[in-house]
JSON list of C-alpha atoms in Angstrom, two decimals:
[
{"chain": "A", "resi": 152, "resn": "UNK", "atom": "CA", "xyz": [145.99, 61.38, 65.14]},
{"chain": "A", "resi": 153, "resn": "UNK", "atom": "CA", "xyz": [147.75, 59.02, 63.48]},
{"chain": "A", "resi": 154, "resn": "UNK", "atom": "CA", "xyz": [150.96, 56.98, 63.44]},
{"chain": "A", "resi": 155, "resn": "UNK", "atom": "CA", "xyz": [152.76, 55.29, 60.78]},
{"chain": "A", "resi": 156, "resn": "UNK", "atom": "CA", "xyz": [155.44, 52.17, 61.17]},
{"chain": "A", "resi": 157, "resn": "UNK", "atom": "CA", "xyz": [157.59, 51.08, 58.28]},
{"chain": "A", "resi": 158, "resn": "UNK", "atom": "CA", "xyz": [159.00, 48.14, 58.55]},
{"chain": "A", "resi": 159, "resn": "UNK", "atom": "CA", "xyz": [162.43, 48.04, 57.56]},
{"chain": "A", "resi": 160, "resn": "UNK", "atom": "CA", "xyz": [163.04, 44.23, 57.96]},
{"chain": "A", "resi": 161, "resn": "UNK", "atom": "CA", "xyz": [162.58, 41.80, 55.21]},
{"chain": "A", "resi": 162, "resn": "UNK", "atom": "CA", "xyz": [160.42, 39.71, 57.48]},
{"chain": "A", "resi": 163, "resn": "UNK", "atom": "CA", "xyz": [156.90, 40.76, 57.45]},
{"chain": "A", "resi": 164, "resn": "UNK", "atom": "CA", "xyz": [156.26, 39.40, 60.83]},
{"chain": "A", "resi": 165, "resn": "UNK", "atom": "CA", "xyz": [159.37, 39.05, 62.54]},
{"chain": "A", "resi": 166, "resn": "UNK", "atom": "CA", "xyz": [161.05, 40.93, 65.94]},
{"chain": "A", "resi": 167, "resn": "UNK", "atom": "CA", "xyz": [161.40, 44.63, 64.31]},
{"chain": "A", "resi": 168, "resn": "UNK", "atom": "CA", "xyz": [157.51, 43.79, 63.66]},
{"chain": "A", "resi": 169, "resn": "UNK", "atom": "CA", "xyz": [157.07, 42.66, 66.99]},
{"chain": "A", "resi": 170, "resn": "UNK", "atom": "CA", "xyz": [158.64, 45.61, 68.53]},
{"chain": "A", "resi": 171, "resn": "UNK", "atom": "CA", "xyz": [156.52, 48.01, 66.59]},
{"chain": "A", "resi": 172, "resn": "UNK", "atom": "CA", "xyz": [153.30, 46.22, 67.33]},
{"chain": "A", "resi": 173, "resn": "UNK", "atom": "CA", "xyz": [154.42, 46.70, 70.96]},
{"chain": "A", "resi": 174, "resn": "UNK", "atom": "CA", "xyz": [154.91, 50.13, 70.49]},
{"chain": "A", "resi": 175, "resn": "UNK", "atom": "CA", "xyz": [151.23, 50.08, 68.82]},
{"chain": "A", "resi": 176, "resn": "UNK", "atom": "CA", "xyz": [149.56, 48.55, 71.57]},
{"chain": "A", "resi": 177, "resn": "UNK", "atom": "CA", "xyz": [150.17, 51.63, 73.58]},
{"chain": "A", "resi": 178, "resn": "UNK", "atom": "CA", "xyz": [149.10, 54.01, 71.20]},
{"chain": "A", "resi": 179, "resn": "UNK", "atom": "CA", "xyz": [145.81, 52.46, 70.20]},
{"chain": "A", "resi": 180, "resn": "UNK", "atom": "CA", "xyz": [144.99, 52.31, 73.93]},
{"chain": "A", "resi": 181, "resn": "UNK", "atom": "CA", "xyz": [145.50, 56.46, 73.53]},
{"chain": "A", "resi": 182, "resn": "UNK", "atom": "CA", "xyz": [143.12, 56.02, 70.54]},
{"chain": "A", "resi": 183, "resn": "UNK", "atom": "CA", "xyz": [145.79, 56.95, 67.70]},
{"chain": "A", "resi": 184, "resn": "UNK", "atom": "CA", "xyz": [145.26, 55.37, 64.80]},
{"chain": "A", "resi": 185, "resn": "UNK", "atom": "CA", "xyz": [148.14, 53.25, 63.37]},
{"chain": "A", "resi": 186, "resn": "UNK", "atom": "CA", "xyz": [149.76, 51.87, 60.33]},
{"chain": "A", "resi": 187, "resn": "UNK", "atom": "CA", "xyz": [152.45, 49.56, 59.47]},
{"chain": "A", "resi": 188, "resn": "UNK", "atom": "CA", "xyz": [153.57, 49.50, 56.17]},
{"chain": "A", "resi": 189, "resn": "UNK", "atom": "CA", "xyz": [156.36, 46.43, 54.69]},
{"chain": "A", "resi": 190, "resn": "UNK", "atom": "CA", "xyz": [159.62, 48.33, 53.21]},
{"chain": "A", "resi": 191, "resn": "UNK", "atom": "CA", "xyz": [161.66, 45.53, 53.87]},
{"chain": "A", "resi": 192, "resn": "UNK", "atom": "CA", "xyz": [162.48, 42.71, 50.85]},
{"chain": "A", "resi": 193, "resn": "UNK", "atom": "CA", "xyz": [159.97, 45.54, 48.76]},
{"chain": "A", "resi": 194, "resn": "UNK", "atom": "CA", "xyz": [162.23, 46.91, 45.70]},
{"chain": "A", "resi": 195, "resn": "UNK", "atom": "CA", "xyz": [163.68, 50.79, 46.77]},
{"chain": "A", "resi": 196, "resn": "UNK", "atom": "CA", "xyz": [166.38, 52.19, 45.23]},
{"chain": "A", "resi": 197, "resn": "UNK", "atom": "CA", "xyz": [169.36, 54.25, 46.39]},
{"chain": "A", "resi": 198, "resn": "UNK", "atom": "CA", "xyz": [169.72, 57.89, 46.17]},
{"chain": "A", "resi": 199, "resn": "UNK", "atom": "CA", "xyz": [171.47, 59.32, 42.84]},
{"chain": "A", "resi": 200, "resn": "UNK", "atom": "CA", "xyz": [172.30, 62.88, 44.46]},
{"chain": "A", "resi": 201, "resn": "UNK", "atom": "CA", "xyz": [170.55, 64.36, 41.11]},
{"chain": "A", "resi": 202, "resn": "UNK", "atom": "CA", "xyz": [168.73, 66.95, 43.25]},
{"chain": "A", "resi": 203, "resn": "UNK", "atom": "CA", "xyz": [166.16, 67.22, 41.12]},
{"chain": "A", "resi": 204, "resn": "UNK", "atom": "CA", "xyz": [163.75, 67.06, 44.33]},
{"chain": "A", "resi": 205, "resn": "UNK", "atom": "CA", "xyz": [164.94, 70.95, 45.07]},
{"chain": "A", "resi": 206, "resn": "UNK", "atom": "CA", "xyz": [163.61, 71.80, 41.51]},
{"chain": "A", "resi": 207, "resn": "UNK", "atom": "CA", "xyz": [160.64, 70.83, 41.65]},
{"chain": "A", "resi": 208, "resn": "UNK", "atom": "CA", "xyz": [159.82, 70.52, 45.50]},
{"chain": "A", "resi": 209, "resn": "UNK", "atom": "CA", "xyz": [156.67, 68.55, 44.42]},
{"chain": "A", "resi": 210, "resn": "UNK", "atom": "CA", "xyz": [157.23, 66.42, 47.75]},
{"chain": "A", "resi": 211, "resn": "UNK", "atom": "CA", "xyz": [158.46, 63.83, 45.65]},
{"chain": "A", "resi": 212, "resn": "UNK", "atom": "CA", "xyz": [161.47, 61.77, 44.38]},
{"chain": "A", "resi": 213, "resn": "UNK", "atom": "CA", "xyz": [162.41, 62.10, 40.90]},
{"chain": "A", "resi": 214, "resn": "UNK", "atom": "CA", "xyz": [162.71, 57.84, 41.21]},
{"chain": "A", "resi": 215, "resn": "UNK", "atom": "CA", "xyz": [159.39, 56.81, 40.31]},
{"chain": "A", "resi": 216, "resn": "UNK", "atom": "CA", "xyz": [159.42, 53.11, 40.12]},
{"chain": "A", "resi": 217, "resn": "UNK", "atom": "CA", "xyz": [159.50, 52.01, 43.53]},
{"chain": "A", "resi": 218, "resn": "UNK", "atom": "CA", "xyz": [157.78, 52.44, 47.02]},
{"chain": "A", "resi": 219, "resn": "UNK", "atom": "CA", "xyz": [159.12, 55.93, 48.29]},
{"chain": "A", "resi": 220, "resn": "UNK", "atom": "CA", "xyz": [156.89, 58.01, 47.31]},
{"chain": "A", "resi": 221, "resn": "UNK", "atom": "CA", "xyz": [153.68, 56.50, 48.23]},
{"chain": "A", "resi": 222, "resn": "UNK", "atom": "CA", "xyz": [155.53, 55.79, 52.52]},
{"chain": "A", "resi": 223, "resn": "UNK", "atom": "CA", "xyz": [156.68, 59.90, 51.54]},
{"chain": "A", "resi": 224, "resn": "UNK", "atom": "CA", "xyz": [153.06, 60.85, 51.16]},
{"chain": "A", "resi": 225, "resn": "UNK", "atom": "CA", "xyz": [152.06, 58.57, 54.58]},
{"chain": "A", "resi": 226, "resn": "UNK", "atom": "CA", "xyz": [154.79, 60.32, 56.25]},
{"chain": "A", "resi": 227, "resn": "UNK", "atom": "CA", "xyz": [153.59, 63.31, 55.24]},
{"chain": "A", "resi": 228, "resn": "UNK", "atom": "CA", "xyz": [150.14, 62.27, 56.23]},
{"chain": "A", "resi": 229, "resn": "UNK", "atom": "CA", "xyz": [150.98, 61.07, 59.73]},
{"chain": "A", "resi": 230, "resn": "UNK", "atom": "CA", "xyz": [151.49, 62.71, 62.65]},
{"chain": "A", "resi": 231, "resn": "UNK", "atom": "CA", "xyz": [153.96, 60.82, 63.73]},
{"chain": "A", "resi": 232, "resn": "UNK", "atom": "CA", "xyz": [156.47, 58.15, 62.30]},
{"chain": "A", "resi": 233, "resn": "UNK", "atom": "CA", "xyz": [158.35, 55.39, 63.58]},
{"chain": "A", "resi": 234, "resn": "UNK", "atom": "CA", "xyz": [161.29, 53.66, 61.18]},
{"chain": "A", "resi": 235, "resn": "UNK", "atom": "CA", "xyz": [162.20, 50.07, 62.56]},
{"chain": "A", "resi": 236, "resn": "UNK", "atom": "CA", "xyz": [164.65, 48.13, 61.25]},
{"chain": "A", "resi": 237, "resn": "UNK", "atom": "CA", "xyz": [166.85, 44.85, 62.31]},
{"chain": "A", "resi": 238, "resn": "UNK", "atom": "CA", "xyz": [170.34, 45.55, 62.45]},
{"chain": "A", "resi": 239, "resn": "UNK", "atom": "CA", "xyz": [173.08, 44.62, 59.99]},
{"chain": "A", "resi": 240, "resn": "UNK", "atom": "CA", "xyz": [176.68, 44.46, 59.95]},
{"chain": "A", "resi": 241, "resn": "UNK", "atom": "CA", "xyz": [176.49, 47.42, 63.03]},
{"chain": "A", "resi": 242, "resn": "UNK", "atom": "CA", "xyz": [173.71, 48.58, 60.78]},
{"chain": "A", "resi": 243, "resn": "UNK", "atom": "CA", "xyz": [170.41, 49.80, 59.04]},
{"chain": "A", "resi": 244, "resn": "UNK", "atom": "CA", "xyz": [169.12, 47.88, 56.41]},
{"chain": "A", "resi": 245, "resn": "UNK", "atom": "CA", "xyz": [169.72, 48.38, 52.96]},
{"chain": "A", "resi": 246, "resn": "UNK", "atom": "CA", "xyz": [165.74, 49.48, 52.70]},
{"chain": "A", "resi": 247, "resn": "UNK", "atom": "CA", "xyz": [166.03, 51.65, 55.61]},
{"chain": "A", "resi": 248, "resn": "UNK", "atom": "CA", "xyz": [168.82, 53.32, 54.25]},
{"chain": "A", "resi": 249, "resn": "UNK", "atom": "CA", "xyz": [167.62, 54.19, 50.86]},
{"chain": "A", "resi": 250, "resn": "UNK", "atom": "CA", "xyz": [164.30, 55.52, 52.45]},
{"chain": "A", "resi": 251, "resn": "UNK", "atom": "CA", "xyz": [166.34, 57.92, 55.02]},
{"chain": "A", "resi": 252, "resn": "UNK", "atom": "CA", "xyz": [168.78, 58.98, 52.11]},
{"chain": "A", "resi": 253, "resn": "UNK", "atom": "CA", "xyz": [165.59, 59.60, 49.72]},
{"chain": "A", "resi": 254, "resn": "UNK", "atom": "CA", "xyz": [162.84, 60.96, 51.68]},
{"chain": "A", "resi": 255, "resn": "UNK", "atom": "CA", "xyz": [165.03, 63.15, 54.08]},
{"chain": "A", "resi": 256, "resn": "UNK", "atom": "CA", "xyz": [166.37, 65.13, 51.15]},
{"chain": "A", "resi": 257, "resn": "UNK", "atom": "CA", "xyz": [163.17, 65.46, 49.26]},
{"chain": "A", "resi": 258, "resn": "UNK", "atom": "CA", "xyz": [161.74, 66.41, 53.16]},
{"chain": "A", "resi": 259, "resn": "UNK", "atom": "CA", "xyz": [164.61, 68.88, 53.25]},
{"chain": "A", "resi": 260, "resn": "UNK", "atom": "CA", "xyz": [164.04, 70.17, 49.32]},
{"chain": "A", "resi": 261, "resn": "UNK", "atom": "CA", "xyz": [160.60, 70.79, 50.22]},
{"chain": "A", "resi": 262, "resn": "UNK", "atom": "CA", "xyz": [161.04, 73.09, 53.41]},
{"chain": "A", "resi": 263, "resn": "UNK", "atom": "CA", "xyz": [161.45, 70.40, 56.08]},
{"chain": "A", "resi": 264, "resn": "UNK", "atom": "CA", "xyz": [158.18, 69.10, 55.39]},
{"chain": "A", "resi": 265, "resn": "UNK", "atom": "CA", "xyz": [158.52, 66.38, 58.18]},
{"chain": "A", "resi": 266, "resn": "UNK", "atom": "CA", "xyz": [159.18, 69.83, 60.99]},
{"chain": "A", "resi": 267, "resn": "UNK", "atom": "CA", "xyz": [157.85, 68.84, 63.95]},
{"chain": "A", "resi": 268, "resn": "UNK", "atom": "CA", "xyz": [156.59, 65.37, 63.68]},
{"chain": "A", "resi": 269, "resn": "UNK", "atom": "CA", "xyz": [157.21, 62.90, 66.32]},
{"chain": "A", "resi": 270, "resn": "UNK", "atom": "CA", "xyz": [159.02, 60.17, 65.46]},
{"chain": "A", "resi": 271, "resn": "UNK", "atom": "CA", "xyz": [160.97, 57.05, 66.86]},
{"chain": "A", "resi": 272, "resn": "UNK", "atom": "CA", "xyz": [163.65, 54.31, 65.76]},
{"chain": "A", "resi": 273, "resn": "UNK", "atom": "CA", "xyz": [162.53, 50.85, 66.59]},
{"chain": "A", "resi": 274, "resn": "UNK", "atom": "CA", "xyz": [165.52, 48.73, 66.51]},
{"chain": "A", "resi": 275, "resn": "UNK", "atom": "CA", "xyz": [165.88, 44.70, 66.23]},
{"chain": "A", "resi": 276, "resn": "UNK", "atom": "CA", "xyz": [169.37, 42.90, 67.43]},
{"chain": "A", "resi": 277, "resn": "UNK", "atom": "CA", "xyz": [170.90, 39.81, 67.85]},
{"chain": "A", "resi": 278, "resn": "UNK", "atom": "CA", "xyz": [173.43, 40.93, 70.28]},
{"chain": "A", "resi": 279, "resn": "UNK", "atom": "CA", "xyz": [175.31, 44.25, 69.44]},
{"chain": "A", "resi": 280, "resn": "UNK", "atom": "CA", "xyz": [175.51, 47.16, 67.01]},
{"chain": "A", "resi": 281, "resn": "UNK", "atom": "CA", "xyz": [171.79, 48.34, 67.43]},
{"chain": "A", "resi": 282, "resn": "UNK", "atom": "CA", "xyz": [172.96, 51.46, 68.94]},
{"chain": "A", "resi": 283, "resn": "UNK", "atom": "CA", "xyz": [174.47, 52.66, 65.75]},
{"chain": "A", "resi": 284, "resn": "UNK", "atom": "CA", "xyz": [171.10, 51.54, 63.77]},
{"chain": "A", "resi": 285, "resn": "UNK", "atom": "CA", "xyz": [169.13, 53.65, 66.56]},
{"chain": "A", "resi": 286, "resn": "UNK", "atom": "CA", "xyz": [171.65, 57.11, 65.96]},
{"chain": "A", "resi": 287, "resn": "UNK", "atom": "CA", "xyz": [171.48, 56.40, 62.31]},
{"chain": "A", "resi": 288, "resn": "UNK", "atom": "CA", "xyz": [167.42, 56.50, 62.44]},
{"chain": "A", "resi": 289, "resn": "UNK", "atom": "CA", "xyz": [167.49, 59.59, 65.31]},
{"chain": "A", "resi": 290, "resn": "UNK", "atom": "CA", "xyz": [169.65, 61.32, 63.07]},
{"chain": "A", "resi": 291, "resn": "UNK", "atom": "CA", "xyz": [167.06, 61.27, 59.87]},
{"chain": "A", "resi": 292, "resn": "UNK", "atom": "CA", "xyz": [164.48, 62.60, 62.27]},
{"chain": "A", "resi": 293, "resn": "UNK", "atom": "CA", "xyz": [166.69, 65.06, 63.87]},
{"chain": "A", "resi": 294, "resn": "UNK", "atom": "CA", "xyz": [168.14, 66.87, 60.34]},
{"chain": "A", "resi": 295, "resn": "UNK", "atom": "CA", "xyz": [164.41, 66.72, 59.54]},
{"chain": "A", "resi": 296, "resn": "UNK", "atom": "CA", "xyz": [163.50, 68.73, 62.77]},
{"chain": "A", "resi": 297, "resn": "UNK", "atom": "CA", "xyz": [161.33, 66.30, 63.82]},
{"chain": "A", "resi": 298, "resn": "UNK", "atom": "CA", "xyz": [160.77, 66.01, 67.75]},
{"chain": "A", "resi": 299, "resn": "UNK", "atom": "CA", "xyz": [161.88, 62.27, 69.32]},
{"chain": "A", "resi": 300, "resn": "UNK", "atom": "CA", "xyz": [160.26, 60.76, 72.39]},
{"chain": "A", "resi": 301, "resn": "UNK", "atom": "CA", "xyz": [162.41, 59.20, 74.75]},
{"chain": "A", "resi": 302, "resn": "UNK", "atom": "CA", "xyz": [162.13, 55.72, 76.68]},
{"chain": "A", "resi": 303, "resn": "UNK", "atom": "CA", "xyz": [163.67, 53.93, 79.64]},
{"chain": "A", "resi": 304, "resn": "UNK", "atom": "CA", "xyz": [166.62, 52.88, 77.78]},
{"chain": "A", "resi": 305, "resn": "UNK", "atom": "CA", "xyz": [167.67, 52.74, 73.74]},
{"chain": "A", "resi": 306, "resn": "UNK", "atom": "CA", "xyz": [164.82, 51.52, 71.56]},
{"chain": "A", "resi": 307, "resn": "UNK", "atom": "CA", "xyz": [165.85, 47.80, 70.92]},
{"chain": "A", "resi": 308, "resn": "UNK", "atom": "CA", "xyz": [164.99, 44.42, 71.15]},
{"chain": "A", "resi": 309, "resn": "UNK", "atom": "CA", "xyz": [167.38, 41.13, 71.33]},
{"chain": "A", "resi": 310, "resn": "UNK", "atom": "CA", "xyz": [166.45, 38.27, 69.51]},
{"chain": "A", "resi": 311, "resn": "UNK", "atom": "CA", "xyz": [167.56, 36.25, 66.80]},
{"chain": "A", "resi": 312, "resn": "UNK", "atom": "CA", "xyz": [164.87, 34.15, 65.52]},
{"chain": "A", "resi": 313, "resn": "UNK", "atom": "CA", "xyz": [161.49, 34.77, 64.59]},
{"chain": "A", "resi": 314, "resn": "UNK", "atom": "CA", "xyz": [159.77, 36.31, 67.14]},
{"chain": "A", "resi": 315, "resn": "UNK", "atom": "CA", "xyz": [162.48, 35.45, 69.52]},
{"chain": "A", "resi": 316, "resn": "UNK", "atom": "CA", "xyz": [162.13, 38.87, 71.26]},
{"chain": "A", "resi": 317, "resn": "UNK", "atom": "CA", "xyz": [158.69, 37.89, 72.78]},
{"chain": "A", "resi": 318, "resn": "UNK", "atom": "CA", "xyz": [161.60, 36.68, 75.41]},
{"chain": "A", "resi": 319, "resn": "UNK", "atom": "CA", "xyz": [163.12, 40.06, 76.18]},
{"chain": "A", "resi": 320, "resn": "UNK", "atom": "CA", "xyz": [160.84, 41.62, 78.52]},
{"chain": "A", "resi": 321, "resn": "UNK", "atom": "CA", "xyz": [163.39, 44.52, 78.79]},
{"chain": "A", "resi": 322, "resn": "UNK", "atom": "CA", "xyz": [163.15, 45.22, 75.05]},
{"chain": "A", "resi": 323, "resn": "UNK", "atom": "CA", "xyz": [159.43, 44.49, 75.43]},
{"chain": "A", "resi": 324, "resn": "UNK", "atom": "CA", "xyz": [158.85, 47.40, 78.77]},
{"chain": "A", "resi": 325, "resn": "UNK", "atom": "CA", "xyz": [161.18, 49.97, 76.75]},
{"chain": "A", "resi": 326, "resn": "UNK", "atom": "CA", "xyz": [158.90, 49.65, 73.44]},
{"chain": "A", "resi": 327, "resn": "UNK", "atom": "CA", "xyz": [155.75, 49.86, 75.89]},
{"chain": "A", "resi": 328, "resn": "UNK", "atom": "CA", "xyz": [156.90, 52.87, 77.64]},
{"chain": "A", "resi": 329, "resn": "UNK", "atom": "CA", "xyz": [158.19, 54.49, 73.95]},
{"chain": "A", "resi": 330, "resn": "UNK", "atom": "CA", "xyz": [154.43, 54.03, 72.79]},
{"chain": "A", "resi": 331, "resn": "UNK", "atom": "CA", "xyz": [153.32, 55.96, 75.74]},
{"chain": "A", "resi": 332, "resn": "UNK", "atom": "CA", "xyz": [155.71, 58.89, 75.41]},
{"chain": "A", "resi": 333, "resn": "UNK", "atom": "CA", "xyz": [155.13, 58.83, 72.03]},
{"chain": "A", "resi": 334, "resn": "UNK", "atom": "CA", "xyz": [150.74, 59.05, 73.01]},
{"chain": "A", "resi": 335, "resn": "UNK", "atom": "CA", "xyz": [151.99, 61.74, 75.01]},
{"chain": "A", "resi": 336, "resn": "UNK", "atom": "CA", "xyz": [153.92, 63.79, 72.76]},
{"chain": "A", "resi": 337, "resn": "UNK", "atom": "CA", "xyz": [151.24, 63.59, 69.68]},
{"chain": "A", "resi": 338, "resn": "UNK", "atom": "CA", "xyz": [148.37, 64.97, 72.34]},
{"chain": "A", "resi": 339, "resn": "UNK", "atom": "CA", "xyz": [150.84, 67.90, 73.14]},
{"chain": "A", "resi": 340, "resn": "UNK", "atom": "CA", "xyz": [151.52, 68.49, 69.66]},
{"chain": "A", "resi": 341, "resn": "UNK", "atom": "CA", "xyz": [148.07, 68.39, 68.08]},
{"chain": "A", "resi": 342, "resn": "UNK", "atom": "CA", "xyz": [146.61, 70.38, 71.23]}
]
């Protein structure tokens, strides 16, 4: 089994990393394999609506000078995917966005390719507006029919600098307890 993280912030190593290594922690102990892969400050563009994934459902985005379709082929890969991103302006970032716009409708074009995958927002905040960056990651998994674990509370961490959310132990326990639903949910669906 394995899991793949993208990275959605344009720091390499800061709290949406953080988060998602916490997240890894508990699924290596489970023995799933894991990747994280840096979308964030990496060149993506935005979706042109010219639908030309439906023509030729090759599992791929007529765009071909950028990163999406080498994380589409890990997501298809993967048995499960988590999307983390900080939040800004109440939001996703720009990165995030153009890889939920893009992949989910060449997912869609290509039969809902992503069906019943597990996957799970990871979401870094300074103080509010994570929830909408959490719906706004649920809701590419859920058009793509993918099945989301659950955790103690929203999938989030608080902190502003660097690695500032090493202090939120709340953040910390919910990430912990997403990795081992997430273990969980994989071994059900690969059994």
């Amino acid at each position: 089994m394995k899991v793949i993280a993208i990275n959605g912030s344009p720091r390499k190593d800061g709290n949406t990393a953080m988060l998602i290594e916490t997240v890894f922690t508990e699924l290596r102990q489970e023995g799933i394999e894991t990747e994280r892969v840096q979308l964030g400050g990496r060149k993506i563009h935005g979706c042109t609506a010219c639908m030309k994934c439906f023509k030729s459902q090759n599992k791929r985005c007529a765009i071909d000078n950028d990163i999406l379709n080498e994380l589409v082929a890990r997501m298809i890969e993967a048995d499960g995917i988590i999307i983390g991103s900080p939040t800004y302006f109440a939001n996703v970032s720009s990165e995030v966005k153009a890889l939920i716009d893009r992949a989910g409708l060449v997912a869609i074009a290509n039969g809902h390719m992503l069906k019943r995958k597990a996957g799970a927002a990871v979401v870094a905040v300074r103080r509010a507006g994570a929830t909408n960056v959490f719906d706004a990651i649920n809701k590419f998994f859920f058009i793509n029919q993918m099945i989301v674990p659950g955790s103690v509370y929203w999938n989030l961490g608080v902190g502003l600098a660097e690695n500032e959310v090493k202090d939120d132990a709340e953040g910390l326990t919910t990430m912990k307890i997403l990795g081992e639903n997430m273990a969980w949910l994989l071994r059900k669906l690969t059994s």
